[in-house]
Amino acid sequence: MTTTTTNLATKQPKTVVLAKHSGFCYGVKMAVDKAFELADSNKETVYVLGELIHNPQVVEKLKDKNVKTVQSIDEVPAGATCLIRTHGVGPEYQVIAKERDITVEDATCPDVRRVQERAMQLADEGYVVVLVGKEDHPEIKGIRSHTLHRADVTVLVVNSPEELDTAFEGISKNKIGVVTQTTQKEDNFFNIVAKLATMAKELKVFNTICPATFKRQYAAEDLAKEVEMVVVIGGKNSSNTTHLAEVSRQQGTEAVHIETVAELKDHPMLEKYTKIGVTAGASTPDWLVEDVLLYLNNYHLQ
Amino acid sequence: MTTTTTNLATKQPKTVVLAKHSGFCYGVKMAVDKAFELADSNKETVYVLGELIHNPQVVEKLKDKNVKTVQSIDEVPAGATCLIRTHGVGPEYQVIAKERDITVEDATCPDVRRVQERAMQLADEGYVVVLVGKEDHPEIKGIRSHTLHRADVTVLVVNSPEELDTAFEGISKNKIGVVTQTTQKEDNFFNIVAKLATMAKELKVFNTICPATFKRQYAAEDLAKEVEMVVVIGGKNSSNTTHLAEVSRQQGTEAVHIETVAELKDHPMLEKYTKIGVTAGASTPDWLVEDVLLYLNNYHLQ
């Protein structure tokens, strides 16, 4: 028997489902609002230490408004205004800013601020402090700097249970304290804590994953169960967005991680599936999500 | 082909391996020494609140020396001497003893005393206190009584991860503190902590399994890997002895839990295996172990 395939099929309409929780969290929203507000009220350039949020499209818009991303406070001119982004920075920046008469506008997310405080508390209580997260992530860098307020503290950054096999070489396991990057994937955090429980004599753990992050992860899990394919919108450099794609794939559902609708246009996977889920990271603005929804809802007309 | 089996085989000699760590721990040894010492120096009956240790043979020997086991302090006559066993008791007993002029001799194991203190500390620090162990075990009862020194504390006794599914109904999971019965099986404790990590906002854990317990468990594991069958000696009512048999079976090795050599004589399993491991619980005196070793080493001569 021979099967003949033709390429003349018309585009099928899509059923589009938006995740129950997705997009901007309150910390990111506050920071973005503050940046635009500062940009509107300042004639001078407003400086941001590192990209305000992990979303290139928003950063680009701010650039048009004379909000400049710099990588070091040394690049901020004396007397200028400098915005601290949601991820926070170490306390040393306040000192440098004061010395150079820089006006600091702090948009550190309150949830991140709490992690910094918890980590400092653990250090004060004599724990070896384990920060669960990525060593080079700005949030972890800031938390680490805060924790080093004591000269006698040991701080370890760990991002997987396997790293614990060697992380404690030469370091006491009597008192281990743990906090986590607010955007950590829950199961990874739990696996690390479970392994630490088998190592420590005394273990103190603050689950500092932020509510927005775990709500979004659970919603992505539910979404992935309901649809045939998930579109995850957000910066390729965003931890929490990347995790949403991982969570979807763990459910056995295909996931495409895009930054803008342009990457979705004529995507071969769209031909395969009819029921499409959409979610977005904490640093993804609504208008990027709306672009995608518009495209998918009108897919069969294009 | 036909195989003929005869019943005329002579008994094969056994290779007997004693676990690297087994038998009396220092807490039990101190308590038993103290009991015999008190018995020798007192003309009057010495009372023990509950069986001194979970070993019927030792308890029987003490009975012959006029050391009497009672179930309640009400059974101790005013002015008499009362020995507190290794498992400890609640602080209310000191009050009652004082009222009735009872001389208290405290043989609470120092490791158990530490668990009581840790549990009280967790209560003072505002944690819901989870005691990992058996609700009706005297050690847990004593720890629980100590923890209730505060009127505002919530204490939960949990013995398996499954029990956590319902244990926290109506109870806050914001701050959970954990200690464990000193003779807890390590993997059970770790599994419970791992599950609590997924539930708590803040988790503080003291791994209070005593060194003697986990050394004995690891040694039983090693032993089970080396031999064909393990003989576990100790009270049938002893938690830590029962765990040693479980640890051996988890290695896929058959284990027989006996109290005295009498139960081993002509045991059908001994005909099946040549390489036999021997271990004993923390409350098993040397002479019971020696009886077993003697029997097994001379098995082929009997």
XYZ file of C-alpha atoms in Angstrom:
604
model
C 0.000 0.000 0.000
C 1.294 3.426 -0.837
C 0.550 6.576 1.156
C 0.579 9.881 -0.606
C 1.291 13.019 1.446
C 0.277 16.391 0.131
C 1.427 19.769 1.435
C -1.835 21.475 0.751
C -3.423 21.185 4.207
C -4.850 24.446 5.518
C -3.663 25.689 8.936
C -5.742 24.291 11.787
C -7.007 26.688 14.501
C -5.227 26.362 17.838
C -6.726 25.992 21.277
C -4.574 28.307 23.396
C -4.329 27.940 27.196
C -2.539 30.538 29.340
C -0.965 29.251 32.568
C -2.851 30.202 35.770
C 0.233 32.029 37.035
C 2.752 33.543 34.639
C 4.635 36.690 33.736
C 5.768 39.645 35.856
C 6.046 39.067 39.591
C 5.499 41.987 41.954
C 9.272 42.471 42.527
C 9.993 42.787 38.830
C 6.940 44.981 38.287
C 8.055 47.361 41.049
C 11.575 47.559 39.614
C 10.407 48.180 36.052
C 7.880 50.799 37.196
C 10.615 52.486 39.237
C 12.999 52.501 36.277
C 10.473 54.119 33.949
C 9.492 56.600 36.671
C 13.147 57.561 37.265
C 13.717 57.839 33.533
C 10.727 60.164 33.181
C 11.715 62.384 36.128
C 15.445 62.621 35.328
C 16.971 64.649 32.569
C 20.281 62.917 33.195
C 21.073 59.314 32.373
C 19.899 56.795 34.996
C 22.378 53.979 35.524
C 21.468 50.375 36.361
C 24.035 47.973 37.801
C 23.665 44.975 35.495
C 20.568 44.414 33.359
C 17.518 45.563 35.325
C 15.725 42.276 34.674
C 16.611 39.243 32.621
C 14.585 40.355 29.647
C 16.395 41.892 26.653
C 13.225 43.479 25.235
C 12.490 45.468 28.409
C 16.152 46.450 28.745
C 16.053 47.706 25.158
C 12.969 49.864 25.851
C 14.669 51.376 28.907
C 17.746 52.159 26.847
C 15.577 54.291 24.585
C 14.556 56.223 27.709
C 18.159 56.959 28.656
C 18.418 54.207 31.270
C 21.911 52.810 30.822
C 23.068 49.382 31.931
C 26.594 49.355 33.369
C 28.537 46.377 34.666
C 30.392 48.133 37.483
C 29.696 51.035 39.807
C 32.996 52.487 38.559
C 31.190 53.293 35.331
C 28.604 55.446 37.167
C 29.696 59.108 37.200
C 29.963 60.863 40.581
C 26.687 62.547 41.532
C 24.574 60.407 39.164
C 21.559 58.220 40.009
C 22.083 54.463 40.148
C 19.300 51.908 40.333
C 19.909 48.605 42.127
C 18.014 45.888 40.308
C 15.687 43.205 41.759
C 18.559 40.719 42.289
C 20.206 43.016 44.836
C 23.911 43.674 45.368
C 26.380 43.333 48.198
C 26.555 45.975 50.965
C 29.892 47.203 49.638
C 28.054 49.085 46.901
C 26.388 51.399 49.394
C 29.820 52.376 50.727
C 31.239 53.087 47.286
C 28.105 55.025 46.289
C 28.351 57.212 49.390
C 32.005 57.957 48.737
C 31.205 59.075 45.221
C 27.977 60.946 45.995
C 25.906 58.571 43.868
C 22.161 58.527 44.619
C 21.174 54.901 45.111
C 17.636 53.883 44.218
C 17.103 50.402 45.577
C 14.762 48.093 43.648
C 16.005 44.904 45.332
C 13.038 42.539 45.487
C 11.744 42.294 49.075
C 11.926 38.493 48.796
C 15.607 38.686 47.839
C 16.236 41.111 50.689
C 14.744 38.480 53.036
C 17.157 35.820 51.727
C 20.081 38.176 52.377
C 18.830 38.667 55.947
C 18.304 34.930 56.519
C 21.788 34.142 55.250
C 23.272 36.774 57.579
C 21.262 35.308 60.460
C 22.611 31.811 59.751
C 26.145 33.204 59.687
C 25.553 34.966 63.020
C 24.239 31.718 64.492
C 27.452 29.916 63.578
C 26.262 27.826 60.632
C 28.311 27.029 57.563
C 26.027 28.755 55.047
C 24.974 26.881 51.921
C 23.474 29.067 49.188
C 21.492 26.954 46.743
C 21.767 28.533 43.315
C 24.122 29.472 40.527
C 27.528 30.772 41.577
C 27.539 33.473 38.901
C 23.910 34.577 39.292
C 23.683 38.190 40.490
C 21.186 37.308 43.233
C 23.563 34.701 44.678
C 26.513 37.099 44.380
C 24.589 39.708 46.377
C 23.470 37.212 49.050
C 27.024 35.903 49.335
C 28.404 39.414 49.845
C 25.890 40.062 52.604
C 26.738 36.766 54.308
C 30.407 37.694 54.361
C 29.621 40.440 56.898
C 31.341 38.104 59.356
C 34.996 37.261 58.926
C 34.506 33.809 60.462
C 31.770 32.523 58.165
C 32.112 29.813 55.536
C 29.780 30.231 52.555
C 29.304 27.531 49.930
C 27.306 27.911 46.719
C 25.771 24.634 45.569
C 23.534 24.044 42.565
C 23.058 20.254 42.563
C 23.081 17.355 45.031
C 26.177 15.967 43.263
C 28.193 19.081 44.106
C 27.770 18.201 47.791
C 30.053 15.175 47.331
C 33.063 17.470 47.334
C 31.767 20.825 48.599
C 32.484 20.056 52.260
C 36.048 18.835 51.909
C 37.874 20.169 54.952
C 34.748 21.977 56.188
C 32.822 21.094 59.357
C 29.397 19.516 58.893
C 28.338 20.101 62.490
C 26.085 23.074 61.757
C 24.829 23.599 58.230
C 22.443 26.439 57.355
C 20.678 26.697 54.005
C 18.924 29.363 51.971
C 18.138 29.351 48.280
C 17.984 31.685 45.321
C 14.359 32.866 45.155
C 13.947 31.481 41.625
C 15.296 27.986 42.383
C 13.509 24.933 41.011
C 11.710 23.326 43.946
C 12.674 19.692 43.350
C 16.356 20.580 42.984
C 16.253 22.515 46.256
C 14.476 19.652 48.039
C 16.985 17.098 46.722
C 19.879 19.209 47.988
C 18.269 19.598 51.421
C 17.540 15.855 51.593
C 21.205 15.096 50.936
C 22.383 17.698 53.455
C 20.141 16.027 56.044
C 22.248 12.875 55.688
C 25.440 14.874 56.248
C 24.741 17.456 58.945
C 24.646 17.039 62.691
C 22.475 20.158 62.843
C 20.667 21.531 59.820
C 18.688 24.754 59.538
C 16.872 25.451 56.315
C 14.949 28.469 55.106
C 12.912 27.671 52.022
C 13.356 31.056 50.376
C 11.963 30.168 46.981
C 9.594 33.072 46.353
C 5.833 32.431 46.155
C 5.686 33.775 42.601
C 8.301 31.225 41.513
C 6.705 28.120 42.929
C 3.181 29.181 41.940
C 4.440 29.645 38.391
C 6.183 26.247 38.476
C 3.072 24.415 39.698
C 0.955 26.247 37.120
C 3.422 25.230 34.366
C 3.198 21.627 35.561
C -0.618 21.711 35.402
C -0.486 23.410 32.017
C 1.903 20.795 30.604
C -0.505 18.038 31.661
C -3.378 19.753 29.860
C -1.819 20.680 26.521
C 0.249 19.080 23.758
C 3.001 21.673 23.676
C 4.080 24.600 25.871
C 5.436 27.938 24.680
C 7.600 29.534 27.399
C 8.241 33.249 26.917
C 11.160 35.033 28.573
C 14.838 35.945 28.496
C 17.154 33.122 27.496
C 19.329 34.352 30.395
C 16.483 34.073 32.930
C 16.779 31.223 35.467
C 13.129 31.064 36.366
C 12.006 31.080 32.708
C 14.402 28.261 31.828
C 13.023 26.291 34.792
C 9.472 26.649 33.442
C 10.540 24.938 30.208
C 12.235 22.184 32.252
C 9.139 21.670 34.402
C 6.997 21.274 31.256
C 9.409 18.767 29.727
C 9.435 16.754 32.953
C 5.741 16.167 32.299
C 6.646 14.694 28.919
C 5.318 17.704 27.057
C 7.356 19.480 24.401
C 8.368 23.027 25.308
C 9.714 25.864 23.181
C 11.536 28.681 24.980
C 11.288 31.948 23.056
C 11.963 35.602 23.816
C 9.551 37.147 21.312
C 6.812 36.021 18.956
C 9.266 36.305 16.034
C 10.868 32.995 17.098
C 7.493 31.281 17.024
C 6.481 32.278 13.527
C 6.359 29.263 11.224
C 7.853 27.093 13.970
C 7.636 23.474 12.687
C 6.288 22.220 16.035
C 3.149 24.316 15.643
C 2.108 22.158 12.708
C 2.187 19.069 14.914
C -0.030 20.217 17.774
C -3.438 21.820 18.227
C -3.633 22.471 21.963
C -0.927 24.946 22.929
C -0.060 26.176 26.436
C 1.553 29.548 27.090
C 3.518 30.645 30.138
C 6.076 33.335 30.881
C 8.868 34.007 33.371
C 8.853 36.556 36.172
C 10.760 39.069 34.066
C 8.552 38.805 30.966
C 6.321 41.842 30.379
C 2.673 41.420 29.432
C 3.062 42.880 25.971
C 5.439 40.076 24.939
C 2.893 37.523 26.162
C 0.064 39.304 24.380
C 2.008 39.245 21.104
C 2.284 35.477 21.387
C -1.363 34.965 22.327
C -2.451 37.114 19.407
C -0.318 35.139 16.998
C -1.484 31.755 18.231
C -5.165 32.689 18.350
C -5.002 33.859 14.753
C -2.650 31.140 13.573
C -5.169 29.557 11.154
C -5.862 32.910 9.481
C -2.229 33.635 8.632
C 18.428 -37.905 35.393
C 17.433 -38.666 38.963
C 18.961 -37.026 42.033
C 18.958 -38.922 45.278
C 19.073 -36.949 48.519
C 20.191 -38.590 51.739
C 19.791 -37.207 55.256
C 23.067 -38.562 56.474
C 25.211 -35.456 55.920
C 27.401 -34.537 58.894
C 27.171 -30.966 60.240
C 29.446 -28.572 58.377
C 31.708 -26.190 60.393
C 30.615 -22.570 60.289
C 32.667 -19.492 59.527
C 31.515 -16.989 62.135
C 31.986 -13.230 61.692
C 31.234 -10.779 64.519
C 30.131 -7.269 63.455
C 32.764 -4.542 63.917
C 30.441 -2.674 66.276
C 27.846 -4.497 68.336
C 26.472 -5.014 71.820
C 26.396 -2.727 74.860
C 26.768 1.000 74.208
C 28.329 3.219 76.880
C 24.940 4.526 78.062
C 23.567 1.044 78.668
C 26.823 -0.107 80.250
C 26.780 2.824 82.692
C 23.157 2.121 83.615
C 23.684 -1.601 84.139
C 26.857 -0.988 86.176
C 24.988 1.560 88.277
C 22.088 -0.845 88.851
C 24.395 -3.650 90.059
C 26.350 -1.170 92.186
C 23.161 0.146 93.825
C 21.921 -3.391 94.356
C 25.180 -4.345 96.070
C 25.265 -1.260 98.311
C 21.569 -1.271 99.285
C 19.954 -3.670 101.661
C 16.563 -2.395 100.575
C 14.936 -3.045 97.243
C 16.066 -0.719 94.447
C 13.249 0.293 92.133
C 13.557 0.919 88.418
C 10.908 2.852 86.505
C 10.214 0.499 83.605
C 12.650 -2.201 82.515
C 16.197 -0.879 82.978
C 17.133 -1.867 79.435
C 15.276 -3.694 76.696
C 16.852 -7.017 77.516
C 14.820 -9.577 79.479
C 17.884 -11.618 80.485
C 19.640 -8.662 82.154
C 16.390 -7.590 83.817
C 16.015 -11.147 85.187
C 19.540 -11.068 86.654
C 18.817 -7.745 88.368
C 15.599 -9.137 89.801
C 17.677 -11.793 91.555
C 19.662 -8.949 93.146
C 16.537 -7.293 94.524
C 16.243 -4.677 91.771
C 12.535 -4.409 91.086
C 10.951 -3.097 87.929
C 7.845 -0.973 88.512
C 5.637 0.678 85.921
C 4.760 3.808 87.893
C 6.472 5.947 90.499
C 3.341 5.393 92.639
C 4.602 1.860 93.212
C 7.864 3.141 94.732
C 7.560 3.383 98.524
C 8.315 6.754 100.141
C 11.980 7.034 101.136
C 13.140 4.291 98.734
C 15.750 4.525 95.978
C 14.539 4.750 92.398
C 16.743 4.379 89.340
C 15.853 6.263 86.153
C 16.767 4.090 83.197
C 18.751 5.055 80.061
C 15.609 6.137 78.156
C 14.974 8.965 80.631
C 11.667 10.219 81.992
C 9.775 13.487 82.014
C 10.655 16.254 84.522
C 7.415 15.611 86.420
C 9.040 12.556 88.022
C 11.600 14.676 89.858
C 8.758 16.675 91.418
C 6.856 13.582 92.535
C 10.069 11.972 93.855
C 10.892 15.053 95.923
C 7.391 15.167 97.389
C 7.688 11.558 98.471
C 11.317 11.673 99.630
C 12.407 9.169 96.996
C 16.144 9.153 96.223
C 16.483 9.434 92.461
C 19.496 7.846 90.803
C 19.581 9.070 87.236
C 20.987 6.710 84.602
C 19.501 8.611 81.678
C 21.897 8.165 78.762
C 23.786 11.438 78.145
C 22.823 11.192 74.469
C 19.137 10.985 75.388
C 19.570 13.916 77.773
C 20.924 15.907 74.821
C 17.824 15.109 72.731
C 15.606 16.329 75.576
C 17.591 19.579 75.675
C 17.483 20.028 71.901
C 13.722 19.473 71.840
C 13.274 22.055 74.614
C 15.475 24.485 72.681
C 13.350 24.048 69.539
C 10.202 24.684 71.598
C 11.783 27.839 73.071
C 12.687 29.018 69.581
C 9.063 28.759 68.464
C 9.228 25.642 66.311
C 6.499 23.032 66.044
C 8.541 20.112 67.399
C 8.569 16.830 65.477
C 9.909 13.873 67.440
C 10.931 11.079 65.079
C 10.306 7.758 66.806
C 7.675 5.512 68.298
C 4.864 7.219 70.182
C 4.870 4.600 72.944
C 8.650 4.277 73.305
C 9.827 5.403 76.760
C 12.585 7.590 75.301
C 10.054 9.464 73.146
C 7.642 9.765 76.075
C 10.405 11.336 78.180
C 11.495 13.735 75.424
C 7.892 14.712 74.812
C 7.357 15.487 78.506
C 10.438 17.705 78.539
C 9.303 19.546 75.403
C 5.968 20.323 77.013
C 7.768 22.664 79.464
C 6.122 25.411 77.408
C 2.363 25.711 77.288
C 2.458 27.121 73.756
C 4.382 24.314 72.068
C 2.996 21.797 69.576
C 4.743 18.413 69.664
C 4.160 15.747 67.020
C 5.530 12.204 67.134
C 6.127 10.767 63.685
C 7.571 7.377 62.781
C 7.289 7.273 58.985
C 7.168 9.702 56.047
C 3.578 8.568 55.368
C 2.422 9.802 58.769
C 3.363 13.329 57.672
C 0.500 13.322 55.166
C -1.962 13.926 57.990
C 0.211 14.925 60.977
C 0.076 18.650 60.240
C -3.661 18.999 59.734
C -4.548 22.357 61.267
C -0.950 22.954 62.383
C 1.333 25.668 61.014
C 4.229 24.541 58.839
C 6.048 27.862 59.052
C 8.675 26.702 61.562
C 9.292 22.993 61.980
C 11.978 21.658 64.329
C 13.081 18.024 64.385
C 14.899 15.691 66.741
C 14.932 11.923 66.715
C 14.958 8.990 69.089
C 18.653 8.103 69.557
C 18.077 4.569 68.252
C 16.240 5.579 65.071
C 17.081 3.883 61.775
C 19.060 6.395 59.742
C 17.293 6.006 56.392
C 13.867 6.372 57.993
C 14.991 9.556 59.739
C 16.475 10.955 56.512
C 13.303 10.146 54.546
C 11.188 11.963 57.117
C 13.477 15.017 57.053
C 13.482 15.031 53.245
C 9.681 15.112 53.231
C 9.551 17.811 55.914
C 11.885 19.909 53.738
C 9.175 19.979 51.085
C 6.606 21.154 53.642
C 8.312 23.664 55.927
C 9.030 27.313 55.329
C 11.772 27.051 57.965
C 13.199 23.728 59.083
C 15.691 23.073 61.879
C 16.940 19.545 62.340
C 19.150 17.987 64.966
C 20.344 14.558 63.912
C 20.277 13.036 67.383
C 20.777 9.425 66.369
C 23.506 8.347 68.775
C 26.946 7.400 67.433
C 26.660 3.877 68.846
C 23.424 3.351 66.901
C 24.627 4.428 63.500
C 28.014 2.740 63.878
C 26.188 -0.489 64.706
C 23.846 -0.028 61.714
C 26.710 0.561 59.269
C 28.591 -2.412 60.736
C 25.467 -4.603 60.323
C 25.216 -3.466 56.702
C 28.857 -4.389 56.053
C 28.379 -7.685 57.855
C 25.277 -8.565 55.805
C 27.253 -8.003 52.598
C 29.982 -10.383 53.773
C 27.990 -13.340 55.099
C 25.115 -15.602 54.039
C 22.990 -15.115 57.125
C 22.992 -12.773 60.124
C 22.126 -13.673 63.711
C 20.921 -10.590 65.606
C 20.950 -10.935 69.388
C 18.852 -8.751 71.674
C 15.491 -8.084 73.289
C 12.496 -8.561 71.012
C 11.245 -5.291 72.519
C 14.428 -3.405 71.613
C 14.080 -0.848 68.775
C 17.720 -0.704 67.877
C 18.068 -4.518 67.806
C 15.034 -4.868 65.537
C 16.553 -2.244 63.228
C 19.765 -4.286 62.933
C 17.753 -7.227 61.577
C 15.972 -4.868 59.135
C 19.285 -3.386 57.959
C 20.616 -6.892 57.259
C 17.508 -7.894 55.320
C 17.709 -4.698 53.249
C 21.024 -6.096 51.964
C 19.151 -9.193 50.820
C 20.666 -11.315 53.576
C 18.505 -13.501 55.813
C 18.454 -12.432 59.457
C 17.296 -14.256 62.578
C 16.489 -12.131 65.630
C 16.995 -14.093 68.868
C 17.239 -13.222 72.543
C 19.352 -16.179 73.661
C 21.263 -19.043 72.103
C 18.387 -21.407 72.954
C 16.390 -20.017 70.005
C 19.269 -20.775 67.658
C 19.720 -24.421 68.548
C 18.767 -26.664 65.653
C 17.457 -23.655 63.734
C 16.669 -24.925 60.204
C 18.383 -21.927 58.593
C 21.718 -22.954 60.030
C 21.701 -26.029 57.818
C 21.443 -23.858 54.718
C 24.373 -21.520 55.317
C 28.069 -21.769 56.190
C 29.151 -18.162 56.638
C 27.267 -16.670 59.576
C 27.388 -13.077 60.838
C 26.657 -12.123 64.431
C 25.608 -8.751 65.791
C 23.848 -7.514 68.922
C 21.792 -4.508 70.037
C 22.900 -1.771 72.421
C 21.150 -3.476 75.339
C 22.592 -6.951 74.768
C 25.234 -7.987 77.314
C 28.458 -9.661 76.208
C 27.660 -12.969 77.838
C 24.623 -13.495 75.604
C 26.786 -12.791 72.555
C 29.492 -15.140 73.799
C 26.967 -17.953 74.248
C 25.997 -17.596 70.594
C 29.582 -17.395 69.323
C 30.477 -20.519 71.315
C 27.535 -22.422 69.919
C 28.213 -21.441 66.305
C 31.948 -22.068 66.498
C 31.288 -25.584 67.799
C 28.241 -26.210 65.637
C 29.829 -29.085 63.673
C 30.825 -30.912 66.866
C 27.322 -31.014 68.321
